[in-house]
């Protein structure tokens, strides 16, 4: 029983980081309606930056998180403004191929720069754990979850209270209306992509505390982000977080109850069911 | 006879030689002799315009070597490649003459097949490779079709030598042999240290090694008279990035012995989780799979890697040839480990060169007969002399039990090859310095 | 359809096609095994690309999990051969049936529940991954250790048992590729082809015009899946070993779609051209990066090329090449 609680707690904590990661994808789709297949690759690049910061300057990923978030914001902004903007109205397969190409370029760049071996970050508390009433809570995981929650909170505040945030929401709700009112839609789209990239960067920094980075994990996380976002609801921020928690816990529980090697199968099964029964996801708006 | 695209073998071979040097990222620490050899051979080959008759004496055997140098298995493939490369000058000193033609399988069977065809089209007399069973099976097919002998350095799937091939030879134990050897060594470990676990839990990655382990363990436990019983089997996906659930399950099994069949990355994750979850079995053993002898794991886990066991084929510390290669390797590739990828790749090149010397010609049939008669006692890996049975399999390789001590995989069993005495049970996590 | 195609244009197209076929037929006589084995890869890609093109280029349904059908075709025919000695061409029929059924189920479920576009694409990925993991645990087909087909070394080619040299497979695949070309051409000119294109252009308008959209979409998926399974079965007997991760894997699905998109979606010859271009590019990259010894360079150049083509020639290379060769008005 205690083992079960431990596992669920770990799943929830991991789920928070997943949520932040999926948030980036959800924001981009919700506003620009483009499917970012380079999501995982961008995150891996962010992870490598944080790794280098850790190895060269001894920066803890938690400290590096805001820095990498800012860096990725600029990168995302530039990418959208420079390349992706023209593809917004294009057919889906062209968008897909464009972002797939970007993903391949990013992944192979990390491969060229860092080689294929898995690298991990070194923090002093890497092996620490708290014991709360018999439940073992992994310190690293707890801190990562905390970071993720603060990231989500910051984003929520941005969209709720700042002018730019509200403008972006306006674009998402009604593109034409936004233009009529005089909003610089192009600029806002770029900002949105930048923000999505920020989430990716921040979650990458946190994820590096939990897993080791290597070039090939990019596609797995792109897929995971999609599963989360679809289950939670494409374009819904609380949906992304909820989806993250759900996937985190269901992976843990299914691994425990059935066989861990069937974990992913369970997640995909869940995806199929959600897509068929409620394609807008748990909290999404009707498509 | 080079058929296929109009590329002269000479031109490509010289490019290949250049490849060897570029790929060694320690370009500044090149062995002068090797550079001289390469430049000389390049010049000679280019001058003769394509035909490989550079030296007046016996022309070198053109050995096509295949390894997954890029893609998912890149780290391992690059290790194998280093083994092949360090073999060339050493074999020359021993009186053999080989010339490498390298190809990258990119960790994919389709590419392996096409690259094997390419090497043969460019005049390779023999092939070596390819570490991964799927890629090796693809190369074996091509080998057999063309009647070009293949010497397998590493590949564990038993079916490769069950296909009735005449041209394929394997100097590596197949999966059942690996597991039998690995589990027998466990029994020896208990006897030598006087500690016997009652129960064990098996945590296995769901790939070729893991499946072989699962299949074998159920059969071999009663057959070998193992003293413990298996209380749980936990399998996980090779792509798993988080093993917290798996380790939690293993811990819940409350077994004395933890048997982990892992690869490199999941091996690291597994031990890390075990530390975090304060799961301290009597010992951690990895039978017949990579991971627990690989340097990145030892580096990543630091003091927590100590006392982990890995039962695998290994280099024989008593053999003179092992010491020679160790020294040469340390000079040429000072930052890279001398492990079984290097050892077996060297042996594959040695087998090829030796057969060529005895055959006296590059005729395929002569080479095959020479290979069948192989009997090499002066070798690198632990085991009897290298010999092949009628299926082309070497059944004389033996496994060793390695324990990580002071940051190095150290042979602790069998006693005849041991470098140190095994420590079992292992000290707890909090007791590590 | 352009009924004003001049007979000169039609003749030019026909001649171009005839030339292509002639070259492909005699190529193995001059080229060595290396080139032939490379062309086998090209033809696999070209054929499956055409099957995918039917679904995407004509009916407009994006499938990102087509490896599912390849895997089903390969594993079913392979396993039946290994366990029961069933001849490959018969096992292939079983594989085709299974793949076709899978396609119908996926399509019917999706379209009945209104799942289209990107959601449908993600659903196809989910099904493929689900099956991949399932097969990794399926002992009857060898699980993750793989399925090995017993190989018999013969001195001559045996097409009935699909045992032989790469040249034999080359001709079988060439025949299939040309058959797929012919089939696509045929279907384009008939009602089903028109209905498909109407659905692709504007599904609601098509529905309003009285086309049974659901039925034709499912038919497109089913046909595409069945055709793809044939290639899967051939792959099983060519490679003689199958692993769930390579057979059903997402990288295979991505490889399947890049050739037709690069070549030209919705065109007859596009997938074939795409297959040639990408394989040649890949081989060139291999040689180049082998000489430079940088791990990952090949993938980088591949990605960059993809990016350039998508940005400059989004309709694919074939339409551009067609203009160059002045085959514009032709039926290809």
PDB file of C-alpha atoms in Angstrom, chain B residues 148-243:
ATOM      1  CA  UNK B 148      31.988 -13.732 -48.852  1.00  0.00           C
ATOM      2  CA  UNK B 149      32.934 -14.950 -45.358  1.00  0.00           C
ATOM      3  CA  UNK B 150      31.610 -13.019 -42.372  1.00  0.00           C
ATOM      4  CA  UNK B 151      33.254 -13.082 -38.959  1.00  0.00           C
ATOM      5  CA  UNK B 152      30.805 -11.836 -36.341  1.00  0.00           C
ATOM      6  CA  UNK B 153      32.468  -9.843 -33.590  1.00  0.00           C
ATOM      7  CA  UNK B 154      29.409  -9.500 -31.368  1.00  0.00           C
ATOM      8  CA  UNK B 155      25.775 -10.573 -31.868  1.00  0.00           C
ATOM      9  CA  UNK B 156      23.783 -12.716 -29.484  1.00  0.00           C
ATOM     10  CA  UNK B 157      20.739 -14.021 -31.304  1.00  0.00           C
ATOM     11  CA  UNK B 158      21.108 -17.804 -31.630  1.00  0.00           C
ATOM     12  CA  UNK B 159      19.183 -17.981 -34.876  1.00  0.00           C
ATOM     13  CA  UNK B 160      21.958 -16.362 -36.879  1.00  0.00           C
ATOM     14  CA  UNK B 161      23.965 -19.565 -36.723  1.00  0.00           C
ATOM     15  CA  UNK B 162      20.881 -21.752 -37.130  1.00  0.00           C
ATOM     16  CA  UNK B 163      20.214 -20.722 -40.693  1.00  0.00           C
ATOM     17  CA  UNK B 164      22.614 -23.255 -42.157  1.00  0.00           C
ATOM     18  CA  UNK B 165      24.965 -20.590 -43.456  1.00  0.00           C
ATOM     19  CA  UNK B 166      28.316 -21.822 -44.739  1.00  0.00           C
ATOM     20  CA  UNK B 167      30.072 -18.484 -44.769  1.00  0.00           C
ATOM     21  CA  UNK B 168      29.166 -17.080 -41.380  1.00  0.00           C
ATOM     22  CA  UNK B 169      31.326 -17.523 -38.285  1.00  0.00           C
ATOM     23  CA  UNK B 170      30.574 -16.204 -34.839  1.00  0.00           C
ATOM     24  CA  UNK B 171      33.134 -15.692 -32.094  1.00  0.00           C
ATOM     25  CA  UNK B 172      30.631 -14.578 -29.455  1.00  0.00           C
ATOM     26  CA  UNK B 173      28.424 -16.653 -27.183  1.00  0.00           C
ATOM     27  CA  UNK B 174      24.808 -16.685 -28.263  1.00  0.00           C
ATOM     28  CA  UNK B 175      22.075 -15.601 -25.848  1.00  0.00           C
ATOM     29  CA  UNK B 176      21.430 -19.042 -24.256  1.00  0.00           C
ATOM     30  CA  UNK B 177      25.176 -19.514 -23.755  1.00  0.00           C
ATOM     31  CA  UNK B 178      25.441 -16.064 -22.233  1.00  0.00           C
ATOM     32  CA  UNK B 179      22.688 -16.723 -19.758  1.00  0.00           C
ATOM     33  CA  UNK B 180      23.909 -20.200 -18.827  1.00  0.00           C
ATOM     34  CA  UNK B 181      27.392 -18.888 -18.245  1.00  0.00           C
ATOM     35  CA  UNK B 182      26.167 -15.842 -16.353  1.00  0.00           C
ATOM     36  CA  UNK B 183      23.935 -17.805 -14.013  1.00  0.00           C
ATOM     37  CA  UNK B 184      26.546 -20.489 -13.332  1.00  0.00           C
ATOM     38  CA  UNK B 185      28.905 -17.738 -12.266  1.00  0.00           C
ATOM     39  CA  UNK B 186      26.289 -16.583  -9.760  1.00  0.00           C
ATOM     40  CA  UNK B 187      26.387 -19.977  -8.165  1.00  0.00           C
ATOM     41  CA  UNK B 188      30.171 -19.774  -7.979  1.00  0.00           C
ATOM     42  CA  UNK B 189      29.869 -16.345  -6.405  1.00  0.00           C
ATOM     43  CA  UNK B 190      27.710 -17.675  -3.583  1.00  0.00           C
ATOM     44  CA  UNK B 191      30.120 -20.526  -2.956  1.00  0.00           C
ATOM     45  CA  UNK B 192      33.226 -18.362  -2.959  1.00  0.00           C
ATOM     46  CA  UNK B 193      31.809 -15.679  -0.684  1.00  0.00           C
ATOM     47  CA  UNK B 194      29.794 -18.025   1.509  1.00  0.00           C
ATOM     48  CA  UNK B 195      26.650 -15.906   1.194  1.00  0.00           C
ATOM     49  CA  UNK B 196      23.560 -17.360  -0.447  1.00  0.00           C
ATOM     50  CA  UNK B 197      20.405 -15.348  -1.188  1.00  0.00           C
ATOM     51  CA  UNK B 198      17.066 -17.115  -0.794  1.00  0.00           C
ATOM     52  CA  UNK B 199      15.078 -14.964  -3.167  1.00  0.00           C
ATOM     53  CA  UNK B 200      15.712 -12.824  -6.204  1.00  0.00           C
ATOM     54  CA  UNK B 201      13.848 -10.321  -8.310  1.00  0.00           C
ATOM     55  CA  UNK B 202      14.479  -9.884 -12.025  1.00  0.00           C
ATOM     56  CA  UNK B 203      14.228  -6.460 -13.599  1.00  0.00           C
ATOM     57  CA  UNK B 204      14.707  -6.690 -17.338  1.00  0.00           C
ATOM     58  CA  UNK B 205      14.576  -4.298 -20.256  1.00  0.00           C
ATOM     59  CA  UNK B 206      12.148  -5.571 -22.855  1.00  0.00           C
ATOM     60  CA  UNK B 207      14.590  -6.156 -25.707  1.00  0.00           C
ATOM     61  CA  UNK B 208      16.679  -9.060 -27.012  1.00  0.00           C
ATOM     62  CA  UNK B 209      18.860  -9.331 -23.904  1.00  0.00           C
ATOM     63  CA  UNK B 210      15.950  -8.963 -21.531  1.00  0.00           C
ATOM     64  CA  UNK B 211      13.832 -11.532 -23.299  1.00  0.00           C
ATOM     65  CA  UNK B 212      16.717 -13.990 -23.441  1.00  0.00           C
ATOM     66  CA  UNK B 213      17.230 -13.496 -19.725  1.00  0.00           C
ATOM     67  CA  UNK B 214      13.593 -14.107 -18.911  1.00  0.00           C
ATOM     68  CA  UNK B 215      13.383 -17.217 -21.063  1.00  0.00           C
ATOM     69  CA  UNK B 216      16.621 -18.613 -19.788  1.00  0.00           C
ATOM     70  CA  UNK B 217      16.182 -17.914 -16.124  1.00  0.00           C
ATOM     71  CA  UNK B 218      13.041 -19.965 -15.755  1.00  0.00           C
ATOM     72  CA  UNK B 219      14.634 -22.942 -17.460  1.00  0.00           C
ATOM     73  CA  UNK B 220      18.039 -22.645 -15.882  1.00  0.00           C
ATOM     74  CA  UNK B 221      17.066 -22.047 -12.263  1.00  0.00           C
ATOM     75  CA  UNK B 222      16.084 -25.675 -11.675  1.00  0.00           C
ATOM     76  CA  UNK B 223      18.524 -27.053 -14.243  1.00  0.00           C
ATOM     77  CA  UNK B 224      21.600 -25.484 -12.691  1.00  0.00           C
ATOM     78  CA  UNK B 225      20.328 -26.046  -9.179  1.00  0.00           C
ATOM     79  CA  UNK B 226      20.314 -22.378  -8.278  1.00  0.00           C
ATOM     80  CA  UNK B 227      19.728 -21.858  -4.558  1.00  0.00           C
ATOM     81  CA  UNK B 228      17.344 -18.914  -4.823  1.00  0.00           C
ATOM     82  CA  UNK B 229      13.821 -18.633  -6.151  1.00  0.00           C
ATOM     83  CA  UNK B 230      12.554 -15.854  -8.357  1.00  0.00           C
ATOM     84  CA  UNK B 231       9.802 -13.904  -6.640  1.00  0.00           C
ATOM     85  CA  UNK B 232       8.995 -11.352  -9.336  1.00  0.00           C
ATOM     86  CA  UNK B 233       9.832 -10.361 -12.890  1.00  0.00           C
ATOM     87  CA  UNK B 234       9.528  -6.726 -13.910  1.00  0.00           C
ATOM     88  CA  UNK B 235      10.006  -5.732 -17.521  1.00  0.00           C
ATOM     89  CA  UNK B 236      10.216  -2.205 -18.839  1.00  0.00           C
ATOM     90  CA  UNK B 237      10.390  -0.486 -22.187  1.00  0.00           C
ATOM     91  CA  UNK B 238      13.901   0.247 -23.532  1.00  0.00           C
ATOM     92  CA  UNK B 239      12.836   3.849 -24.084  1.00  0.00           C
ATOM     93  CA  UNK B 240      11.818   4.339 -20.475  1.00  0.00           C
ATOM     94  CA  UNK B 241      13.296   7.499 -19.044  1.00  0.00           C
ATOM     95  CA  UNK B 242      11.990   7.010 -15.571  1.00  0.00           C
ATOM     96  CA  UNK B 243      12.263   3.772 -13.643  1.00  0.00           C
TER      97      UNK B 243
END
